[in-house]
Amino acid sequence: MDPREDIAQILVTKEQIAERITELGAQISHDYEGKDLILVGVLKGASIFLADLVRSITIPVSFDFVAISSYGADSRSSGVVRIIKDLDDSVVSKHVLVVEDIVDTGWTLRLSYLLENLRSRKAASVRVCTLLDKPSRREMGVAIDYNGFVVEDRYVVGYGLDYNGAYRSLPFIGVLKPEVYGGG
Ligand code: IMP
Ligand code: MG
């Protein structure tokens, strides 16, 4: 079955995403001109965004990925969120731009200590670029340097974002029909 049939509404179209990524790429290319830039995508959600973003950047750029264990009620109380796939190479003296799909509560980035960890490895700078920002849900402060779109407080899928592992391949950002969650 076509996963598009489960979408109730498209919030950000494929064209809007492409246009915004062109703008972000131009801004990043300007800001990091002459600097050794590496994009670090957080798996799996940021993979599609990162793939398009690097192709809109017009200065030399490399990229890698990290994976962070997902949190549940347990990790929140214990404060344990682990980096389960680390970078392949050193980031000493490199300018690191962490690429996320969405910053929601802020718990993932804060509890994983990803930014602190990269800074402690003597990166020249560590900043954050997210496709989506849901500020109404924030519980932990996260400084966002580049943001694609602000979204309202609704669960979104597509363009890398999933619901139970599905819908990442959709080329737009949308919300699911209520019956998809109903299990019926
Ligand atoms: P946070 O820790 O609450 O900031 O959430 C960050 C992670 O939760 C994101 O990288 C996503 O993987 C996931 N997430 C949060 N909100 C959504 C959503 O609306 N749709 C899909 N995934 C989400
Ligand atoms: Mg994620």
Coordinates of N, CA and C and ligand atoms in Angstrom, one line a residue:
M1 N 0.8 -1.2 0.0 CA 0.0 0.0 0.0 C 0.9 1.3 0.0
D2 N 0.5 2.2 -0.7 CA 1.2 3.5 -0.8 C 1.1 4.2 0.5
P3 N 2.3 4.5 1.2 CA 2.3 5.2 2.5 C 1.6 6.6 2.4
R4 N 1.6 7.2 1.2 CA 0.9 8.5 1.1 C -0.5 8.4 1.5
E5 N -1.1 7.3 1.4 CA -2.6 7.2 1.7 C -2.8 7.3 3.2
D6 N -1.8 7.2 4.0 CA -2.0 7.4 5.4 C -1.8 8.8 5.9
I7 N -1.5 9.7 4.9 CA -1.2 11.1 5.3 C -2.5 11.9 5.3
A8 N -2.8 12.6 6.4 CA -4.0 13.4 6.5 C -3.8 14.8 5.9
Q9 N -2.5 15.3 6.0 CA -2.3 16.7 5.6 C -0.8 16.9 5.4
I10 N -0.4 17.6 4.3 CA 1.0 17.9 4.1 C 1.3 19.3 4.7
L11 N 2.3 19.3 5.6 CA 2.6 20.6 6.3 C 3.7 21.4 5.6
V12 N 4.7 20.6 5.0 CA 5.7 21.3 4.3 C 5.9 20.5 3.0
T13 N 5.8 21.1 1.9 CA 5.9 20.4 0.6 C 7.3 20.1 0.2
K14 N 7.5 19.2 -0.8 CA 8.8 18.9 -1.3 C 9.5 20.2 -1.9
E15 N 8.7 21.0 -2.5 CA 9.2 22.2 -3.1 C 9.7 23.2 -2.0
Q16 N 8.9 23.3 -1.0 CA 9.3 24.2 0.1 C 10.5 23.7 0.8
I17 N 10.7 22.4 1.0 CA 11.9 21.9 1.6 C 13.1 22.2 0.7
A18 N 12.9 21.9 -0.6 CA 14.1 22.2 -1.5 C 14.5 23.6 -1.5
E19 N 13.5 24.5 -1.5 CA 13.8 26.0 -1.5 C 14.6 26.4 -0.2
R20 N 14.1 25.9 0.9 CA 14.7 26.2 2.2 C 16.1 25.6 2.3
I21 N 16.3 24.4 1.8 CA 17.6 23.8 1.8 C 18.6 24.6 1.0
T22 N 18.1 25.1 -0.1 CA 19.0 26.0 -1.0 C 19.5 27.2 -0.2
E23 N 18.5 27.8 0.6 CA 18.9 29.0 1.4 C 19.8 28.6 2.5
L24 N 19.6 27.5 3.2 CA 20.4 27.0 4.3 C 21.8 26.7 3.7
G25 N 21.9 26.1 2.6 CA 23.2 25.7 2.0 C 24.0 27.0 1.7
A26 N 23.3 28.0 1.2 CA 24.0 29.3 0.8 C 24.5 29.9 2.1
Q27 N 23.7 29.9 3.1 CA 24.1 30.6 4.4 C 25.3 29.8 5.0
I28 N 25.2 28.5 5.0 CA 26.3 27.7 5.6 C 27.6 27.9 4.8
S29 N 27.5 27.9 3.5 CA 28.6 28.1 2.6 C 29.3 29.4 2.9
H30 N 28.5 30.4 3.1 CA 29.0 31.8 3.5 C 29.7 31.8 4.8
D31 N 29.0 31.2 5.8 CA 29.5 31.3 7.2 C 30.8 30.4 7.4
Y32 N 30.9 29.4 6.7 CA 32.1 28.5 6.9 C 33.1 28.6 5.7
E33 N 33.0 29.6 5.0 CA 34.0 29.9 3.9 C 35.4 29.8 4.5
G34 N 36.3 29.0 3.8 CA 37.7 28.9 4.3 C 37.9 28.0 5.5
K35 N 36.8 27.4 6.0 CA 36.9 26.6 7.2 C 36.8 25.1 6.9
D36 N 37.4 24.3 7.7 CA 37.3 22.8 7.5 C 36.0 22.3 8.1
L37 N 35.0 22.1 7.3 CA 33.6 21.8 7.8 C 33.3 20.4 7.7
I38 N 32.7 19.8 8.7 CA 32.2 18.5 8.7 C 30.7 18.5 9.2
L39 N 29.8 17.9 8.5 CA 28.4 17.7 8.9 C 28.3 16.4 9.6
V40 N 27.7 16.4 10.8 CA 27.5 15.1 11.5 C 26.0 14.9 11.7
G41 N 25.5 13.9 10.9 CA 24.0 13.6 10.9 C 23.7 12.7 12.0
V42 N 22.6 12.9 12.7 CA 22.1 12.0 13.7 C 21.1 11.0 13.0
L43 N 21.6 9.7 13.0 CA 20.8 8.6 12.4 C 19.5 8.4 13.2
K44 N 18.4 7.8 12.5 CA 18.4 7.8 11.0 C 17.7 9.0 10.5
G45 N 17.0 9.7 11.3 CA 16.1 10.8 10.9 C 16.7 11.8 10.0
A46 N 18.0 12.2 10.3 CA 18.6 13.3 9.6 C 19.2 12.9 8.3
S47 N 19.2 11.6 7.9 CA 19.9 11.1 6.7 C 19.5 11.8 5.4
I48 N 18.2 11.9 5.3 CA 17.6 12.4 4.0 C 18.0 13.9 3.9
F49 N 17.7 14.6 5.0 CA 18.0 16.1 5.1 C 19.5 16.3 4.8
L50 N 20.4 15.5 5.5 CA 21.8 15.7 5.3 C 22.2 15.5 3.8
A51 N 21.6 14.5 3.2 CA 22.0 14.2 1.8 C 21.7 15.3 0.9
D52 N 20.5 16.0 1.1 CA 20.2 17.1 0.3 C 21.0 18.4 0.7
L53 N 21.2 18.5 2.0 CA 21.9 19.7 2.5 C 23.3 19.8 2.0
V54 N 24.1 18.7 2.0 CA 25.5 18.7 1.5 C 25.5 19.1 0.1
R55 N 24.5 18.7 -0.7 CA 24.5 19.0 -2.1 C 24.2 20.5 -2.4
S56 N 23.7 21.2 -1.4 CA 23.4 22.6 -1.6 C 24.5 23.5 -1.0
I57 N 25.5 22.9 -0.4 CA 26.7 23.6 0.1 C 27.7 23.7 -1.0
T58 N 28.2 24.9 -1.2 CA 29.1 25.1 -2.3 C 30.6 25.3 -1.9
I59 N 30.9 25.0 -0.7 CA 32.3 25.0 -0.2 C 32.6 23.5 0.1
P60 N 33.9 23.1 0.2 CA 34.3 21.7 0.5 C 33.7 21.3 1.8
V61 N 33.1 20.1 1.9 CA 32.4 19.7 3.1 C 32.5 18.1 3.1
S62 N 32.8 17.6 4.3 CA 32.7 16.2 4.5 C 31.6 15.9 5.5
F63 N 31.2 14.6 5.6 CA 30.1 14.3 6.5 C 30.3 12.9 7.1
D64 N 29.7 12.7 8.3 CA 29.7 11.4 9.0 C 28.3 11.3 9.7
F65 N 28.1 10.2 10.4 CA 26.9 10.0 11.1 C 27.2 9.5 12.5
V66 N 26.3 9.9 13.5 CA 26.3 9.2 14.8 C 24.9 8.6 15.0
A67 N 24.8 7.6 15.8 CA 23.5 7.1 16.2 C 23.4 7.2 17.8
I68 N 22.2 7.7 18.2 CA 22.0 7.8 19.7 C 20.9 6.9 20.1
S69 N 21.1 6.2 21.2 CA 20.0 5.3 21.6 C 18.8 6.1 21.9
S70 N 17.6 5.6 21.6 CA 16.4 6.3 21.8 C 16.1 6.3 23.3
Y71 N 15.4 7.3 23.8 CA 15.1 7.3 25.2 C 13.7 6.9 25.4
G72 N 13.5 6.4 26.7 CA 12.1 6.1 27.1 C 12.0 6.8 28.5
A73 N 10.9 6.4 29.2 CA 10.8 7.0 30.5 C 12.0 6.7 31.4
D74 N 12.6 5.5 31.1 CA 13.8 5.1 31.9 C 15.0 6.0 31.7
S75 N 15.3 6.3 30.5 CA 16.5 7.2 30.2 C 16.3 8.6 30.8
R76 N 15.0 9.0 30.7 CA 14.8 10.4 31.3 C 15.1 10.4 32.7
S77 N 14.6 9.4 33.5 CA 14.9 9.5 34.9 C 16.3 9.1 35.2
S78 N 16.9 8.2 34.5 CA 18.3 7.8 34.7 C 19.3 8.7 34.1
G79 N 18.8 9.5 33.1 CA 19.7 10.4 32.4 C 20.7 9.7 31.4
V80 N 20.3 8.4 31.1 CA 21.3 7.7 30.2 C 20.8 7.6 28.8
V81 N 21.4 8.3 27.9 CA 21.2 8.2 26.5 C 22.6 8.0 25.9
R82 N 22.8 6.9 25.2 CA 24.2 6.6 24.8 C 24.4 6.9 23.3
I83 N 25.6 7.3 22.9 CA 26.0 7.3 21.5 C 26.3 5.9 21.1
I84 N 25.5 5.3 20.2 CA 25.7 3.9 19.9 C 26.4 3.7 18.6
K85 N 26.6 4.7 17.8 CA 27.5 4.7 16.7 C 28.2 6.0 16.6
D86 N 29.6 5.8 16.8 CA 30.4 7.1 16.9 C 30.9 7.4 15.5
L87 N 31.6 8.6 15.5 CA 32.3 9.1 14.2 C 33.4 8.1 13.9
D88 N 33.7 8.1 12.6 CA 34.8 7.2 12.1 C 36.2 7.9 12.4
D89 N 36.2 9.3 12.3 CA 37.5 10.0 12.3 C 37.5 11.1 13.3
S90 N 38.7 11.6 13.6 CA 38.8 12.7 14.6 C 38.2 14.0 14.1
V91 N 37.7 14.8 15.0 CA 37.2 16.1 14.6 C 38.1 17.2 15.1
V92 N 39.3 16.9 15.5 CA 40.2 17.9 16.1 C 40.4 19.1 15.0
S93 N 40.2 20.3 15.5 CA 40.3 21.5 14.7 C 39.3 21.6 13.5
K94 N 38.3 20.7 13.5 CA 37.3 20.8 12.5 C 36.1 21.6 13.0
H95 N 35.4 22.2 12.1 CA 34.2 22.9 12.4 C 33.0 21.9 12.2
V96 N 32.4 21.5 13.3 CA 31.4 20.5 13.2 C 30.0 21.1 13.2
L97 N 29.2 20.7 12.3 CA 27.7 21.1 12.3 C 26.9 19.9 12.4
V98 N 26.3 19.7 13.6 CA 25.4 18.6 13.9 C 24.1 18.8 13.2
V99 N 23.7 17.8 12.4 CA 22.4 17.9 11.6 C 21.4 16.9 12.2
E100 N 20.3 17.5 12.6 CA 19.1 16.8 13.2 C 17.9 16.9 12.3
D101 N 17.0 15.9 12.4 CA 15.7 16.0 11.7 C 14.8 17.0 12.4
I102 N 14.7 16.9 13.8 CA 13.8 17.7 14.5 C 14.3 17.9 16.0
V103 N 14.2 19.0 16.5 CA 14.4 19.2 17.9 C 13.0 19.5 18.5
D104 N 12.7 18.5 19.4 CA 11.3 18.5 20.0 C 11.4 18.9 21.5
T105 N 11.6 17.9 22.4 CA 11.7 18.3 23.8 C 13.1 18.8 24.1
G106 N 14.1 18.3 23.3 CA 15.5 18.7 23.5 C 16.2 17.6 24.3
W107 N 15.5 16.6 24.8 CA 16.2 15.6 25.6 C 17.3 14.8 24.9
T108 N 17.0 14.4 23.6 CA 18.0 13.6 22.9 C 19.4 14.3 22.9
L109 N 19.4 15.5 22.4 CA 20.7 16.2 22.3 C 21.3 16.5 23.6
R110 N 20.5 16.8 24.6 CA 21.1 17.2 25.9 C 21.5 15.9 26.7
L111 N 20.7 14.9 26.8 CA 21.0 13.7 27.5 C 22.2 12.9 26.9
S112 N 22.3 13.0 25.6 CA 23.4 12.3 25.0 C 24.8 13.0 25.1
Y113 N 24.7 14.2 25.6 CA 25.9 15.0 25.7 C 26.7 15.1 24.4
L114 N 26.0 14.9 23.3 CA 26.7 14.9 22.0 C 27.5 16.2 21.7
L115 N 26.9 17.3 22.0 CA 27.6 18.6 21.7 C 28.8 18.8 22.6
E116 N 28.6 18.5 23.9 CA 29.7 18.6 24.8 C 30.8 17.6 24.5
N117 N 30.4 16.4 24.1 CA 31.3 15.4 23.7 C 32.2 15.8 22.5
L118 N 31.5 16.4 21.5 CA 32.3 16.8 20.3 C 33.2 18.0 20.7
R119 N 32.7 18.9 21.5 CA 33.6 20.0 22.0 C 34.8 19.5 22.7
S120 N 34.6 18.5 23.6 CA 35.7 18.0 24.4 C 36.8 17.3 23.5
R121 N 36.4 16.9 22.2 CA 37.3 16.3 21.3 C 38.1 17.4 20.5
K122 N 38.0 18.6 21.0 CA 38.8 19.7 20.4 C 38.4 20.1 19.0
A123 N 37.1 20.0 18.7 CA 36.6 20.5 17.5 C 36.7 22.0 17.5
A124 N 37.0 22.7 16.4 CA 37.1 24.1 16.4 C 35.8 24.8 16.8
S125 N 34.7 24.2 16.4 CA 33.4 24.8 16.8 C 32.4 23.6 16.6
V126 N 31.3 23.8 17.4 CA 30.2 22.8 17.3 C 28.9 23.6 17.3
R127 N 28.2 23.4 16.1 CA 26.9 24.1 16.0 C 25.8 23.1 15.6
V128 N 24.6 23.6 15.6 CA 23.4 22.7 15.3 C 22.6 23.2 14.2
C129 N 22.3 22.3 13.2 CA 21.4 22.6 12.1 C 20.2 21.6 12.2
T130 N 19.0 22.0 12.3 CA 17.9 21.1 12.3 C 16.9 21.5 11.2
L131 N 16.3 20.5 10.6 CA 15.3 20.7 9.6 C 14.0 21.3 10.2
L132 N 13.6 20.7 11.4 CA 12.4 21.2 12.0 C 12.7 21.5 13.5
D133 N 11.9 22.5 13.9 CA 12.0 22.9 15.3 C 10.6 23.0 15.9
K134 N 10.3 22.3 17.0 CA 9.0 22.3 17.6 C 9.2 23.0 19.0
P135 N 9.3 24.3 19.0 CA 9.7 25.0 20.3 C 8.6 24.8 21.4
S136 N 7.4 24.6 21.0 CA 6.3 24.5 22.0 C 6.5 23.3 22.9
R137 N 7.3 22.4 22.5 CA 7.5 21.1 23.2 C 8.8 21.1 24.0
R138 N 9.5 22.2 24.0 CA 10.9 22.1 24.5 C 10.9 22.0 26.1
E139 N 11.7 21.1 26.6 CA 11.8 20.9 28.0 C 13.2 21.2 28.4
M140 N 14.2 21.0 27.5 CA 15.6 21.2 27.8 C 16.1 22.2 26.7
G141 N 16.9 23.2 27.2 CA 17.4 24.2 26.2 C 18.4 23.6 25.3
V142 N 18.2 23.9 24.0 CA 19.1 23.5 22.9 C 19.3 24.7 22.0
A143 N 20.6 25.1 21.9 CA 20.8 26.3 21.0 C 20.9 25.8 19.6
I144 N 19.9 26.3 18.8 CA 19.8 26.0 17.4 C 20.4 27.1 16.5
D145 N 21.4 26.8 15.7 CA 22.1 27.8 14.9 C 21.4 28.0 13.5
Y146 N 20.9 26.8 12.9 CA 20.3 26.9 11.6 C 19.0 26.0 11.8
N147 N 17.9 26.6 11.3 CA 16.6 25.9 11.4 C 15.9 26.0 10.1
G148 N 15.3 24.9 9.6 CA 14.6 24.9 8.3 C 13.2 25.5 8.5
F149 N 12.4 24.9 9.4 CA 11.0 25.3 9.6 C 10.6 25.1 11.1
V150 N 9.8 26.0 11.6 CA 9.2 25.8 12.9 C 7.9 25.1 12.6
V151 N 7.6 24.0 13.4 CA 6.4 23.3 13.2 C 5.6 23.4 14.5
E152 N 4.3 23.3 14.4 CA 3.4 23.3 15.5 C 3.5 22.0 16.3
D153 N 2.8 21.9 17.4 CA 2.9 20.7 18.2 C 2.0 19.6 17.7
R154 N 2.5 19.0 16.6 CA 1.8 17.8 16.1 C 2.9 16.8 15.7
Y155 N 2.6 15.5 15.7 CA 3.6 14.5 15.4 C 3.7 14.5 13.8
V156 N 4.9 14.7 13.3 CA 5.1 14.7 11.9 C 5.9 13.6 11.4
V157 N 5.7 13.2 10.1 CA 6.4 12.2 9.5 C 6.9 12.6 8.1
G158 N 7.8 11.8 7.5 CA 8.3 12.1 6.1 C 9.6 12.8 6.1
Y159 N 10.3 12.7 4.9 CA 11.6 13.3 4.7 C 12.5 12.9 5.9
G160 N 12.6 11.6 6.2 CA 13.5 11.1 7.2 C 12.8 10.8 8.5
L161 N 11.7 11.5 8.8 CA 11.0 11.3 10.1 C 10.1 10.1 10.0
D162 N 10.1 9.3 11.1 CA 9.3 8.1 11.0 C 8.2 8.0 12.1
Y163 N 7.3 7.1 11.9 CA 6.4 6.6 12.9 C 6.5 5.1 12.9
N164 N 7.1 4.6 14.0 CA 7.4 3.1 14.1 C 8.2 2.6 12.9
G165 N 9.1 3.4 12.5 CA 10.0 3.0 11.4 C 9.5 3.2 10.0
A166 N 8.3 3.6 9.9 CA 7.7 3.8 8.6 C 7.6 5.3 8.2
Y167 N 7.4 5.6 7.0 CA 7.1 6.9 6.4 C 8.3 7.8 6.2
R168 N 9.6 7.3 6.5 CA 10.8 8.1 6.3 C 11.0 8.5 4.8
S169 N 10.5 7.7 3.9 CA 10.8 7.9 2.5 C 9.9 8.9 1.8
L170 N 8.9 9.4 2.5 CA 8.0 10.4 1.9 C 8.8 11.6 1.6
P171 N 8.6 12.3 0.5 CA 9.4 13.4 0.1 C 8.9 14.8 0.7
F172 N 7.9 14.7 1.5 CA 7.3 15.9 2.2 C 7.2 15.7 3.7
I173 N 6.8 16.7 4.5 CA 6.5 16.6 5.9 C 5.0 16.6 6.0
G174 N 4.5 15.6 6.7 CA 3.0 15.6 6.9 C 2.6 15.0 8.2
V175 N 1.3 15.0 8.4 CA 0.7 14.4 9.6 C -0.1 13.2 9.2
L176 N -0.1 12.2 10.1 CA -0.9 11.0 9.8 C -2.3 11.1 10.1
K177 N -3.1 10.3 9.4 CA -4.5 10.2 9.7 C -4.7 9.6 11.1
P178 N -5.6 10.0 11.9 CA -5.8 9.5 13.3 C -5.9 8.0 13.3
E179 N -6.5 7.4 12.3 CA -6.8 5.9 12.4 C -5.5 5.1 12.3
V180 N -4.4 5.8 11.8 CA -3.1 5.1 11.7 C -2.6 4.8 13.1
Y181 N -2.9 5.7 14.1 CA -2.4 5.5 15.5 C -3.4 4.5 16.2
G182 N -4.6 4.4 15.7 CA -5.6 3.7 16.4 C -5.4 2.2 16.4
G183 N -4.6 1.7 15.5 CA -4.3 0.3 15.4 C -5.5 -0.4 14.7
G184 N -6.5 0.3 14.2 CA -7.6 -0.4 13.6 C -7.6 -0.4 12.1
Ligands
IMP1 P1 13.7 15.3 21.4 O1 14.7 14.5 22.2 O2 12.3 15.3 22.1 O3 14.1 16.7 21.1 O4 13.4 14.5 20.1 C1 14.3 14.3 19.1 C2 14.0 13.1 18.3 O5 12.7 12.5 18.6 C3 14.1 13.4 16.9 O6 15.4 13.4 16.4 C4 13.1 12.4 16.3 O7 13.8 11.2 16.0 C5 12.1 12.2 17.3 N1 10.9 13.0 17.1 C6 10.5 14.0 17.9 N2 9.3 14.6 17.4 C7 9.0 13.9 16.3 C8 7.9 14.0 15.4 O8 7.0 14.8 15.4 N3 8.0 13.0 14.4 C9 8.9 12.1 14.2 N4 10.0 12.0 15.1 C10 10.0 12.9 16.1
MG2 MG 16.2 11.7 15.6

